[in-house]
């Protein structure tokens, strides 16, 4: 299955998914501020898009292709870990 197509269906075809929706769906254990801190520190490899780069209060989101790539990376890491444990 193509992750990006599944996300397009989940998010009604949005190109940029609002950060709060991504947080609620994939990082419910983090506040939006804590999520931003982890992204900015490199602990979570997920680019955040600022709709208006000149404003601190602008809407933030994640491009659907970046979220799909992040999910696919996490899936690959889980598969490697599983194979290592199964050996």
PDB file of C-alpha atoms in Angstrom:
ATOM      1  CA  UNK A   1       0.000   0.000   0.000  1.00  0.00           C
ATOM      2  CA  UNK A   2       1.206   3.494  -0.782  1.00  0.00           C
ATOM      3  CA  UNK A   3       1.436   5.486   2.455  1.00  0.00           C
ATOM      4  CA  UNK A   4       0.962   8.830   0.749  1.00  0.00           C
ATOM      5  CA  UNK A   5      -2.281   7.705  -0.902  1.00  0.00           C
ATOM      6  CA  UNK A   6      -3.577   6.397   2.412  1.00  0.00           C
ATOM      7  CA  UNK A   7      -2.757   9.721   4.069  1.00  0.00           C
ATOM      8  CA  UNK A   8      -4.468  11.612   1.243  1.00  0.00           C
ATOM      9  CA  UNK A   9      -7.604   9.618   1.969  1.00  0.00           C
ATOM     10  CA  UNK A  10      -7.254  10.116   5.734  1.00  0.00           C
ATOM     11  CA  UNK A  11      -6.764  13.874   5.420  1.00  0.00           C
ATOM     12  CA  UNK A  12      -9.230  14.511   2.576  1.00  0.00           C
ATOM     13  CA  UNK A  13      -6.524  15.296   0.012  1.00  0.00           C
ATOM     14  CA  UNK A  14      -4.823  18.100   1.947  1.00  0.00           C
ATOM     15  CA  UNK A  15      -1.293  18.867   0.711  1.00  0.00           C
ATOM     16  CA  UNK A  16      -0.303  20.383   4.068  1.00  0.00           C
ATOM     17  CA  UNK A  17      -1.785  18.770   7.156  1.00  0.00           C
ATOM     18  CA  UNK A  18      -2.251  21.095  10.146  1.00  0.00           C
ATOM     19  CA  UNK A  19       0.332  20.360  12.822  1.00  0.00           C
ATOM     20  CA  UNK A  20      -2.323  19.928  15.500  1.00  0.00           C
ATOM     21  CA  UNK A  21      -3.976  17.128  13.487  1.00  0.00           C
ATOM     22  CA  UNK A  22      -0.634  15.391  12.950  1.00  0.00           C
ATOM     23  CA  UNK A  23       0.115  15.756  16.660  1.00  0.00           C
ATOM     24  CA  UNK A  24      -3.270  14.337  17.681  1.00  0.00           C
ATOM     25  CA  UNK A  25      -2.988  11.399  15.276  1.00  0.00           C
ATOM     26  CA  UNK A  26       0.697  10.465  15.645  1.00  0.00           C
ATOM     27  CA  UNK A  27       2.053  12.196  18.771  1.00  0.00           C
ATOM     28  CA  UNK A  28      -0.855  12.356  21.246  1.00  0.00           C
ATOM     29  CA  UNK A  29       1.599  11.983  24.124  1.00  0.00           C
ATOM     30  CA  UNK A  30       3.262  15.330  23.242  1.00  0.00           C
ATOM     31  CA  UNK A  31       2.031  18.899  23.456  1.00  0.00           C
ATOM     32  CA  UNK A  32       2.418  20.959  20.286  1.00  0.00           C
ATOM     33  CA  UNK A  33       5.274  22.874  21.920  1.00  0.00           C
ATOM     34  CA  UNK A  34       7.077  19.676  22.923  1.00  0.00           C
ATOM     35  CA  UNK A  35       6.611  18.286  19.419  1.00  0.00           C
ATOM     36  CA  UNK A  36       8.173  21.441  17.956  1.00  0.00           C
ATOM     37  CA  UNK A  37      11.085  21.152  20.405  1.00  0.00           C
ATOM     38  CA  UNK A  38      11.746  17.560  19.342  1.00  0.00           C
ATOM     39  CA  UNK A  39      11.557  18.461  15.660  1.00  0.00           C
ATOM     40  CA  UNK A  40      13.886  21.446  16.090  1.00  0.00           C
ATOM     41  CA  UNK A  41      16.379  19.362  18.088  1.00  0.00           C
ATOM     42  CA  UNK A  42      16.411  16.669  15.398  1.00  0.00           C
ATOM     43  CA  UNK A  43      14.889  13.962  17.608  1.00  0.00           C
ATOM     44  CA  UNK A  44      11.907  13.728  15.262  1.00  0.00           C
ATOM     45  CA  UNK A  45      12.845  13.924  11.589  1.00  0.00           C
ATOM     46  CA  UNK A  46       9.730  15.644  10.300  1.00  0.00           C
ATOM     47  CA  UNK A  47       9.913  19.004   8.491  1.00  0.00           C
ATOM     48  CA  UNK A  48       7.366  21.559   9.709  1.00  0.00           C
ATOM     49  CA  UNK A  49       5.970  24.018   7.153  1.00  0.00           C
ATOM     50  CA  UNK A  50       5.218  27.587   8.221  1.00  0.00           C
ATOM     51  CA  UNK A  51       2.491  28.947   6.001  1.00  0.00           C
ATOM     52  CA  UNK A  52       3.730  32.531   6.514  1.00  0.00           C
ATOM     53  CA  UNK A  53       7.481  32.412   7.205  1.00  0.00           C
ATOM     54  CA  UNK A  54       7.518  36.039   8.407  1.00  0.00           C
ATOM     55  CA  UNK A  55       5.139  35.418  11.322  1.00  0.00           C
ATOM     56  CA  UNK A  56       5.783  33.560  14.575  1.00  0.00           C
ATOM     57  CA  UNK A  57       2.045  32.952  15.011  1.00  0.00           C
ATOM     58  CA  UNK A  58       1.453  31.507  11.558  1.00  0.00           C
ATOM     59  CA  UNK A  59      -0.267  28.201  10.942  1.00  0.00           C
ATOM     60  CA  UNK A  60       2.082  25.247  10.896  1.00  0.00           C
ATOM     61  CA  UNK A  61       1.689  21.964   9.138  1.00  0.00           C
ATOM     62  CA  UNK A  62       3.381  18.938   7.654  1.00  0.00           C
ATOM     63  CA  UNK A  63       3.526  18.211   3.927  1.00  0.00           C
ATOM     64  CA  UNK A  64       1.769  14.955   3.161  1.00  0.00           C
ATOM     65  CA  UNK A  65       4.856  13.533   1.411  1.00  0.00           C
ATOM     66  CA  UNK A  66       7.030  14.291   4.450  1.00  0.00           C
ATOM     67  CA  UNK A  67       4.586  12.597   6.806  1.00  0.00           C
ATOM     68  CA  UNK A  68       4.420   9.586   4.468  1.00  0.00           C
ATOM     69  CA  UNK A  69       8.229   9.383   4.359  1.00  0.00           C
ATOM     70  CA  UNK A  70       8.428   9.633   8.161  1.00  0.00           C
ATOM     71  CA  UNK A  71       5.862   6.839   8.593  1.00  0.00           C
ATOM     72  CA  UNK A  72       7.720   4.680   6.065  1.00  0.00           C
ATOM     73  CA  UNK A  73      11.024   5.310   7.905  1.00  0.00           C
ATOM     74  CA  UNK A  74       9.453   4.308  11.215  1.00  0.00           C
ATOM     75  CA  UNK A  75       8.010   1.187   9.588  1.00  0.00           C
ATOM     76  CA  UNK A  76      11.419   0.204   8.183  1.00  0.00           C
ATOM     77  CA  UNK A  77      13.095   0.764  11.547  1.00  0.00           C
ATOM     78  CA  UNK A  78      10.484  -1.409  13.250  1.00  0.00           C
ATOM     79  CA  UNK A  79      10.983  -4.174  10.690  1.00  0.00           C
ATOM     80  CA  UNK A  80      14.786  -4.104  11.194  1.00  0.00           C
ATOM     81  CA  UNK A  81      14.350  -4.224  14.963  1.00  0.00           C
ATOM     82  CA  UNK A  82      11.887  -7.103  14.680  1.00  0.00           C
ATOM     83  CA  UNK A  83      14.227  -9.074  12.383  1.00  0.00           C
ATOM     84  CA  UNK A  84      17.141  -8.525  14.776  1.00  0.00           C
ATOM     85  CA  UNK A  85      15.066  -9.787  17.709  1.00  0.00           C
ATOM     86  CA  UNK A  86      13.773 -12.754  15.714  1.00  0.00           C
ATOM     87  CA  UNK A  87      17.280 -13.906  14.783  1.00  0.00           C
TER      88      UNK A  87
END
